[in-house]
Short mmCIF file of C-alpha atoms and ligand atoms in Angstrom, two decimals:
data_model
loop_
_atom_site.label_atom_id
_atom_site.label_comp_id
_atom_site.label_asym_id
_atom_site.label_seq_id
_atom_site.Cartn_x
_atom_site.Cartn_y
_atom_site.Cartn_z
CA UNK A 1465 22.15 82.11 155.04
CA UNK A 1466 25.41 82.72 153.11
CA UNK A 1467 25.55 81.27 149.59
CA UNK A 1468 28.51 81.09 147.21
CA UNK A 1469 27.33 81.12 143.56
CA UNK A 1470 29.55 79.73 140.78
CA UNK A 1471 29.17 80.07 137.01
CA UNK A 1472 31.40 78.52 134.33
CA UNK A 1473 29.02 77.39 131.57
CA UNK A 1474 30.60 79.35 128.70
CA UNK A 1475 33.34 81.98 128.61
CA UNK A 1476 32.86 83.78 131.93
CA UNK A 1477 34.34 82.48 135.19
CA UNK A 1478 32.17 84.01 137.90
CA UNK A 1479 31.61 83.81 141.65
CA UNK A 1480 29.21 85.72 143.91
CA UNK A 1481 28.21 85.85 147.56
CA UNK A 1482 24.56 86.24 148.58
CA UNK A 1483 23.69 86.82 152.25
CA UNK A 1484 20.00 86.36 153.18
CA UNK A 1485 18.99 87.17 149.60
CA UNK A 1486 21.19 90.30 149.46
CA UNK A 1487 24.07 90.38 147.01
CA UNK A 1488 27.41 91.12 148.72
CA UNK A 1489 29.82 90.55 145.82
CA UNK A 1490 29.80 89.51 142.17
CA UNK A 1491 33.08 88.86 140.39
CA UNK A 1492 33.26 88.03 136.66
CA UNK A 1493 36.40 87.14 134.75
CA UNK A 1494 35.49 87.32 131.05
CA UNK A 1495 37.83 85.29 128.88
CA UNK A 1496 39.43 87.54 126.27
CA UNK A 1497 41.28 84.53 124.84
CA UNK A 1498 38.38 83.89 122.42
CA UNK A 1499 38.33 87.30 120.71
CA UNK A 1500 41.12 86.33 118.32
CA UNK A 1501 39.09 83.27 117.22
CA UNK A 1502 35.84 85.15 116.58
CA UNK A 1503 33.89 82.83 118.90
CA UNK A 1504 34.23 80.65 121.99
CA UNK A 1505 36.76 77.80 121.69
CA UNK A 1506 35.60 75.13 124.19
CA UNK A 1507 39.05 73.76 125.09
CA UNK A 1508 40.45 77.24 125.66
CA UNK A 1509 37.40 78.04 127.82
CA UNK A 1510 37.91 74.97 130.05
CA UNK A 1511 41.56 75.77 130.65
CA UNK A 1512 40.84 79.43 131.42
CA UNK A 1513 38.14 78.38 133.93
CA UNK A 1514 40.66 76.07 135.65
CA UNK A 1515 43.15 78.91 135.88
CA UNK A 1516 40.65 81.51 137.11
CA UNK A 1517 38.18 79.73 139.36
CA UNK A 1518 40.21 79.87 142.58
CA UNK A 1519 41.29 83.54 142.27
CA UNK A 1520 37.72 84.54 141.27
CA UNK A 1521 36.20 82.74 144.29
CA UNK A 1522 38.83 84.23 146.60
CA UNK A 1523 38.06 87.71 145.30
CA UNK A 1524 34.29 87.23 145.70
CA UNK A 1525 34.74 86.09 149.33
CA UNK A 1526 37.15 88.97 150.04
CA UNK A 1527 34.86 91.61 148.53
CA UNK A 1528 31.91 90.24 150.52
CA UNK A 1529 33.99 90.23 153.71
CA UNK A 1530 33.12 86.57 154.23
CA UNK A 1531 35.40 83.68 155.20
CA UNK A 1532 34.82 80.40 153.40
CA UNK A 1533 34.15 78.85 156.81
CA UNK A 1534 31.03 81.04 157.11
CA UNK A 1535 29.44 79.69 153.92
CA UNK A 1536 26.17 77.76 154.33
CA UNK A 1537 25.83 76.47 150.76
CA UNK A 1538 27.38 76.38 147.29
CA UNK A 1539 25.18 76.91 144.20
CA UNK A 1540 26.79 75.98 140.89
CA UNK A 1541 25.65 75.97 137.25
CA UNK A 1542 25.58 72.37 135.99
CA UNK A 1543 24.05 73.00 132.53
CA UNK A 1544 23.26 73.76 129.82
CA UNK A 1545 26.57 74.90 128.40
CA UNK A 1546 29.97 73.67 127.23
CA UNK A 1547 30.78 70.28 128.78
CA UNK A 1548 34.40 70.93 129.72
CA UNK A 1549 33.62 74.42 130.99
CA UNK A 1550 30.75 73.14 133.18
CA UNK A 1551 32.95 70.32 134.58
CA UNK A 1552 35.33 72.89 136.07
CA UNK A 1553 32.62 74.72 138.04
CA UNK A 1554 30.78 71.54 139.08
CA UNK A 1555 33.95 69.73 140.22
CA UNK A 1556 35.20 72.77 142.09
CA UNK A 1557 31.77 73.45 143.64
CA UNK A 1558 31.28 69.87 144.84
CA UNK A 1559 34.80 69.61 146.24
CA UNK A 1560 34.60 72.98 147.99
CA UNK A 1561 31.20 72.11 149.52
CA UNK A 1562 32.33 68.64 150.59
CA UNK A 1563 35.53 70.00 152.16
CA UNK A 1564 33.49 72.59 154.11
CA UNK A 1565 30.77 70.08 155.03
CA UNK A 1566 27.97 72.15 153.42
CA UNK A 1567 25.37 71.25 150.75
CA UNK A 1568 25.75 71.90 147.03
CA UNK A 1569 22.87 73.03 144.80
CA UNK A 1570 23.00 72.34 141.05
CA UNK A 1571 21.59 75.28 139.09
CA UNK A 1572 20.12 75.30 135.58
CA UNK A 1573 21.80 78.24 133.80
CA UNK A 1574 18.50 79.26 132.18
CA UNK A 1575 16.81 79.41 135.58
CA UNK A 1576 19.79 81.56 136.56
CA UNK A 1577 18.85 84.11 133.89
CA UNK A 1578 15.19 83.82 134.85
CA UNK A 1579 15.93 84.56 138.53
CA UNK A 1580 18.34 87.42 137.73
CA UNK A 1581 15.36 89.80 138.10
CA UNK A 1582 15.23 88.91 141.82
CA UNK A 1583 18.62 90.62 142.25
CA UNK A 1584 16.82 93.93 141.69
CA UNK A 1585 14.39 95.92 143.79
CA UNK A 1586 11.51 95.76 143.05
CA UNK A 1587 11.47 92.15 141.88
CA UNK A 1588 8.41 90.90 139.98
CA UNK A 1589 5.65 89.20 141.95
CA UNK A 1590 4.52 85.77 140.69
CA UNK A 1591 3.04 85.12 138.19
CA UNK A 1592 4.93 86.92 135.42
CA UNK A 1593 5.90 86.54 131.79
CA UNK A 1594 9.62 86.27 131.00
CA UNK A 1595 11.41 86.93 127.72
CA UNK A 1596 14.80 85.20 128.02
CA UNK A 1597 17.13 86.37 125.26
CA UNK A 1598 20.74 85.20 125.31
CA UNK A 1599 23.46 83.87 123.03
CA UNK A 1600 21.94 80.38 123.07
CA UNK A 1601 18.25 80.96 123.82
CA UNK A 1602 15.22 83.04 122.91
CA UNK A 1603 12.29 81.86 125.02
CA UNK A 1604 8.94 83.15 126.21
CA UNK A 1605 8.21 81.65 129.60
CA UNK A 1606 5.15 81.73 131.84
CA UNK A 1607 6.48 81.86 135.41
CA UNK A 1608 3.75 80.77 137.82
CA UNK A 1609 5.81 80.37 141.01
CA UNK A 1610 9.26 79.30 142.21
CA UNK A 1611 10.42 76.54 139.83
CA UNK A 1612 6.98 76.44 138.26
CA UNK A 1613 7.46 77.76 134.76
CA UNK A 1614 6.38 76.61 131.34
CA UNK A 1615 7.75 77.52 127.94
CA UNK A 1616 5.14 79.30 125.80
CA UNK A 1617 7.36 79.50 122.74
CA UNK A 1618 10.73 80.54 121.45
CA UNK A 1619 13.04 80.54 118.48
CA UNK A 1620 12.84 77.89 115.82
CA UNK A 1621 16.42 78.41 114.71
CA UNK A 1622 19.04 80.95 115.83
CA UNK A 1623 18.86 82.68 119.20
CA UNK A 1624 18.64 86.49 119.14
CA UNK A 1625 22.15 86.85 120.59
CA UNK A 1626 23.48 84.38 118.03
CA UNK A 1627 22.03 86.57 115.25
CA UNK A 1628 23.78 89.63 116.75
CA UNK A 1629 27.07 87.70 116.96
CA UNK A 1630 26.89 86.22 113.44
CA UNK A 1631 25.90 89.50 111.78
CA UNK A 1632 28.59 91.28 113.79
CA UNK A 1633 31.16 88.81 112.50
CA UNK A 1634 30.08 89.56 108.90
CA UNK A 1635 30.55 93.25 109.70
CA UNK A 1636 34.05 92.61 111.08
CA UNK A 1637 33.08 93.40 114.70
CA UNK A 1638 34.78 91.60 117.62
CA UNK A 1639 33.09 88.71 119.47
CA UNK A 1640 30.67 88.98 121.20
CA UNK A 1641 29.23 91.51 118.73
CA UNK A 1642 25.96 92.33 120.54
CA UNK A 1643 27.34 95.20 122.65
CA UNK A 1644 29.24 96.63 119.62
CA UNK A 1645 26.13 96.59 117.41
CA UNK A 1646 24.17 98.18 120.27
CA UNK A 1647 26.73 101.00 120.59
CA UNK A 1648 26.96 101.62 116.82
CA UNK A 1649 23.16 101.43 116.41
CA UNK A 1650 22.80 104.42 118.75
CA UNK A 1651 24.66 106.52 116.17
CA UNK A 1652 22.76 105.24 113.11
CA UNK A 1653 19.37 105.53 111.42
CA UNK A 1654 17.15 102.48 112.12
CA UNK A 1655 15.15 103.23 108.97
CA UNK A 1656 18.17 103.49 106.63
CA UNK A 1657 17.73 99.93 105.32
CA UNK A 1658 14.57 97.82 105.39
CA UNK A 1659 15.68 94.37 106.53
CA UNK A 1660 12.97 91.68 106.58
CA UNK A 1661 11.08 90.71 109.73
CA UNK A 1662 9.92 87.13 110.15
CA UNK A 1663 6.62 87.09 112.01
CA UNK A 1664 5.37 83.69 113.15
CA UNK A 1665 2.37 82.76 115.22
CA UNK A 1666 2.12 80.83 118.49
CA UNK A 1667 4.90 82.80 120.21
CA UNK A 1668 7.54 81.51 117.77
CA UNK A 1669 10.56 83.47 116.55
CA UNK A 1670 12.99 82.96 113.68
CA UNK A 1671 16.23 84.85 113.18
CA UNK A 1672 17.81 82.87 110.36
CA UNK A 1673 16.02 84.98 107.69
CA UNK A 1674 17.46 88.29 108.83
CA UNK A 1675 20.93 86.75 109.11
CA UNK A 1676 20.71 85.52 105.49
CA UNK A 1677 19.28 88.86 104.34
CA UNK A 1678 22.28 90.63 105.88
CA UNK A 1679 24.68 88.22 104.17
CA UNK A 1680 23.15 88.92 100.73
CA UNK A 1681 23.01 92.66 101.45
CA UNK A 1682 26.70 92.73 102.33
CA UNK A 1683 27.68 90.59 99.33
CA UNK A 1684 25.73 92.91 97.04
CA UNK A 1685 27.03 96.21 98.43
CA UNK A 1686 30.60 95.22 99.26
CA UNK A 1687 33.01 95.87 102.11
CA UNK A 1688 33.66 99.58 101.52
CA UNK A 1689 29.92 100.39 101.50
CA UNK A 1690 29.39 98.36 104.67
CA UNK A 1691 32.17 100.17 106.53
CA UNK A 1692 30.96 103.59 105.31
CA UNK A 1693 27.39 102.84 106.50
CA UNK A 1694 28.24 100.69 109.54
CA UNK A 1695 26.13 102.63 112.07
CA UNK A 1696 23.06 102.69 109.77
CA UNK A 1697 23.38 98.95 109.05
CA UNK A 1698 23.69 98.16 112.77
CA UNK A 1699 20.73 100.42 113.62
CA UNK A 1700 18.54 98.89 110.86
CA UNK A 1701 19.49 95.31 111.79
CA UNK A 1702 18.90 95.94 115.49
CA UNK A 1703 15.54 97.59 114.77
CA UNK A 1704 14.44 94.47 112.86
CA UNK A 1705 15.48 92.08 115.67
CA UNK A 1706 13.82 94.32 118.27
CA UNK A 1707 10.59 94.47 116.20
CA UNK A 1708 10.44 90.67 116.01
CA UNK A 1709 11.01 90.27 119.76
CA UNK A 1710 8.51 92.99 120.63
CA UNK A 1711 5.84 91.44 118.43
CA UNK A 1712 6.24 88.05 120.14
CA UNK A 1713 6.03 89.68 123.56
CA UNK A 1714 2.88 91.64 122.63
CA UNK A 1715 1.29 88.47 121.32
CA UNK A 1716 2.08 86.65 124.57
CA UNK A 1717 0.85 89.54 126.73
CA UNK A 1718 -2.42 89.68 124.80
CA UNK A 1719 -3.03 85.95 125.08
CA UNK A 1720 -2.01 85.47 128.70
CA UNK A 1721 -3.00 88.72 130.45
CA UNK A 1722 0.15 88.82 132.59
CA UNK A 1723 0.52 92.16 134.39
CA UNK A 1724 4.31 91.76 134.87
CA UNK A 1725 7.04 91.22 132.27
CA UNK A 1726 10.66 90.25 133.02
CA UNK A 1727 13.35 90.45 130.34
CA UNK A 1728 16.59 88.58 131.01
CA UNK A 1729 19.73 87.17 129.33
CA UNK A 1730 22.61 88.92 127.55
CA UNK A 1731 20.46 90.55 124.85
CA UNK A 1732 18.27 92.18 127.51
CA UNK A 1733 21.22 94.58 128.00
CA UNK A 1734 20.40 95.97 124.53
CA UNK A 1735 19.42 99.63 124.76
CA UNK A 1736 17.06 99.50 121.76
CA UNK A 1737 15.23 96.44 123.12
CA UNK A 1738 14.91 97.96 126.61
CA UNK A 1739 13.44 101.17 125.15
CA UNK A 1740 11.01 99.37 122.85
CA UNK A 1741 9.75 97.07 125.62
CA UNK A 1742 9.38 99.99 128.03
CA UNK A 1743 7.12 101.68 125.45
CA UNK A 1744 5.04 98.50 124.93
CA UNK A 1745 4.65 97.96 128.67
CA UNK A 1746 3.60 101.58 129.22
CA UNK A 1747 0.97 101.20 126.49
CA UNK A 1748 -0.30 97.82 127.75
CA UNK A 1749 -0.21 98.85 131.43
CA UNK A 1750 2.25 96.07 132.25
CA UNK A 1751 5.09 96.44 134.79
CA UNK A 1752 8.54 95.84 133.27
CA UNK A 1753 11.50 94.29 135.13
CA UNK A 1754 14.93 94.24 133.47
CA UNK A 1755 18.12 93.56 135.48
CA UNK A 1756 21.02 96.02 135.43
CA UNK A 1757 23.21 95.26 132.40
CA UNK A 1758 25.85 93.51 134.58
CA UNK A 1759 23.25 90.90 135.62
CA UNK A 1760 21.88 90.46 132.07
CA UNK A 1761 25.01 88.76 130.75
CA UNK A 1762 26.47 85.68 132.43
CA UNK A 1763 27.24 86.13 136.13
CA UNK A 1764 27.22 84.12 139.36
CA UNK A 1765 24.92 86.45 141.31
CA UNK A 1766 21.93 84.98 139.44
CA UNK A 1767 23.20 81.45 140.18
CA UNK A 1768 23.42 82.25 143.91
CA UNK A 1769 19.86 83.66 143.69
CA UNK A 1770 18.56 80.36 142.27
CA UNK A 1771 20.43 78.68 145.15
CA UNK A 1772 18.50 80.93 147.56
CA UNK A 1773 15.19 79.66 146.09
CA UNK A 1774 16.41 76.03 145.97
CA UNK A 1775 17.33 76.15 149.66
CA UNK A 1776 13.80 77.32 150.50
CA UNK A 1777 12.46 74.37 148.52
CA UNK A 1778 14.95 72.01 150.19
CA UNK A 1779 16.25 70.84 146.82
CA UNK A 1780 19.94 70.15 147.48
CA UNK A 1781 21.93 68.05 145.01
CA UNK A 1782 24.17 65.20 146.10
CA UNK A 1783 27.80 64.63 145.19
CA UNK A 1784 26.85 62.68 142.06
CA UNK A 1785 25.91 66.06 140.52
CA UNK A 1786 27.32 66.10 137.00
CA UNK A 1787 27.80 68.65 134.26
CA UNK A 1788 24.81 68.29 131.88
CA UNK A 1789 25.55 70.21 128.68
CA UNK A 1790 22.12 69.63 127.12
CA UNK A 1791 19.55 69.92 129.91
CA UNK A 1792 16.30 71.50 128.73
CA UNK A 1793 14.54 74.40 130.34
CA UNK A 1794 11.75 72.51 132.00
CA UNK A 1795 10.15 72.34 135.40
CA UNK A 1796 7.66 70.11 137.21
CA UNK A 1797 5.03 72.85 136.46
O1 KG4 B 1258 23.44 85.58 128.65
P1 KG4 B 1258 24.73 85.63 127.93
O2 KG4 B 1258 25.88 86.38 128.58
O3 KG4 B 1258 25.27 84.19 127.61
C1 KG4 B 1258 24.46 83.13 127.22
O4 KG4 B 1258 23.90 82.46 128.12
O5 KG4 B 1258 24.33 82.97 126.00
O6 KG4 B 1258 24.42 86.25 126.50
C2 KG4 B 1258 25.44 86.51 125.59
C3 KG4 B 1258 24.81 87.10 124.34
C4 KG4 B 1258 25.80 87.27 123.21
O7 KG4 B 1258 25.19 86.76 122.03
C5 KG4 B 1258 25.98 88.77 123.15
O8 KG4 B 1258 26.31 89.25 121.86
C6 KG4 B 1258 24.63 89.25 123.58
O9 KG4 B 1258 24.25 88.38 124.62
N1 KG4 B 1258 24.64 90.63 124.10
C7 KG4 B 1258 24.00 91.66 123.51
C8 KG4 B 1258 24.28 92.80 124.27
N2 KG4 B 1258 25.10 92.45 125.31
C9 KG4 B 1258 25.30 91.09 125.18
N3 KG4 B 1258 23.22 91.68 122.41
C10 KG4 B 1258 22.71 92.88 122.05
N4 KG4 B 1258 22.95 94.03 122.72
C11 KG4 B 1258 23.73 94.04 123.83
N5 KG4 B 1258 23.95 95.19 124.49
ZN1 ZN B 1259 23.78 82.91 129.86
#
């Protein structure tokens, strides 16, 4: 079974080839056009996807050593994400599948992140708990079986990645700021500044408080101080975000008794978060599954993997498949 995965929900144009559940290629073209704007500009993203989708697909097929005529299915992200960006992947995916006479599978981007752990060996057995932390989402999910997952809780306001990006912008770091803060934090003292932690019950998170605290802190101390203490500020901010995430995970592990924890989404690439969760899991006797950093951030390998599961469940889409910018992260349960 040879699946072509496609991802174009935000600012990465990506294609991947999965053969019988084994990844053969994963190509990602990250749009650098947005750096100058300090965030993703939807119209620029759509145009860049249009320019890149064919060369990216051609490269993924070439690297996998697969002709397009050997493909059995196309799996494409149809939401959530930026409308115009999604339209490019969905239109291309449907047309490509129709021209080749093969089925197309619409993939929820959040399920993509969730299933990214199946790209690794070992993959978690069902059931497991998943912390999904990305630029748009911070969710705790109980995963009972394929496409049987329920949301236990999540953020009430900003996503964790959004907090990294907004604070990074205040610090003058390029977009997306998460990886820059991560790198600088490694050189700083996480106890240098005591930024507030918001602890809520019922598996809820909130990151707007720490973002505001950073804004006041920077206004009070000024630009020169911030630049002179950049590594310590990054380390202290990251420690606060990691503490909040870890507390929510511990709460969920205690209440649910899951023996397996998966951590996915762009922020799961964060070195501080990976270390802290490894320590918690060792203490709680829980097995931890985190994808390699290249499968944490947006990619098409995870989309192809969802396609692999959808094929088993015989859940093909038809050619009315549409980009759905706002679909929730739900399942029949
Ligand atoms: O999953 P992703 O690529 O896209 C979304 O679906 O949102 O996540 C992107 C987010 C951005 O907010 C980015 O700053 C953050 O993940 N991120 C990180 C790291 N790498 C990416 N945040 C903290 N530490 C990192 N190493
Ligand atoms: Zn994503």
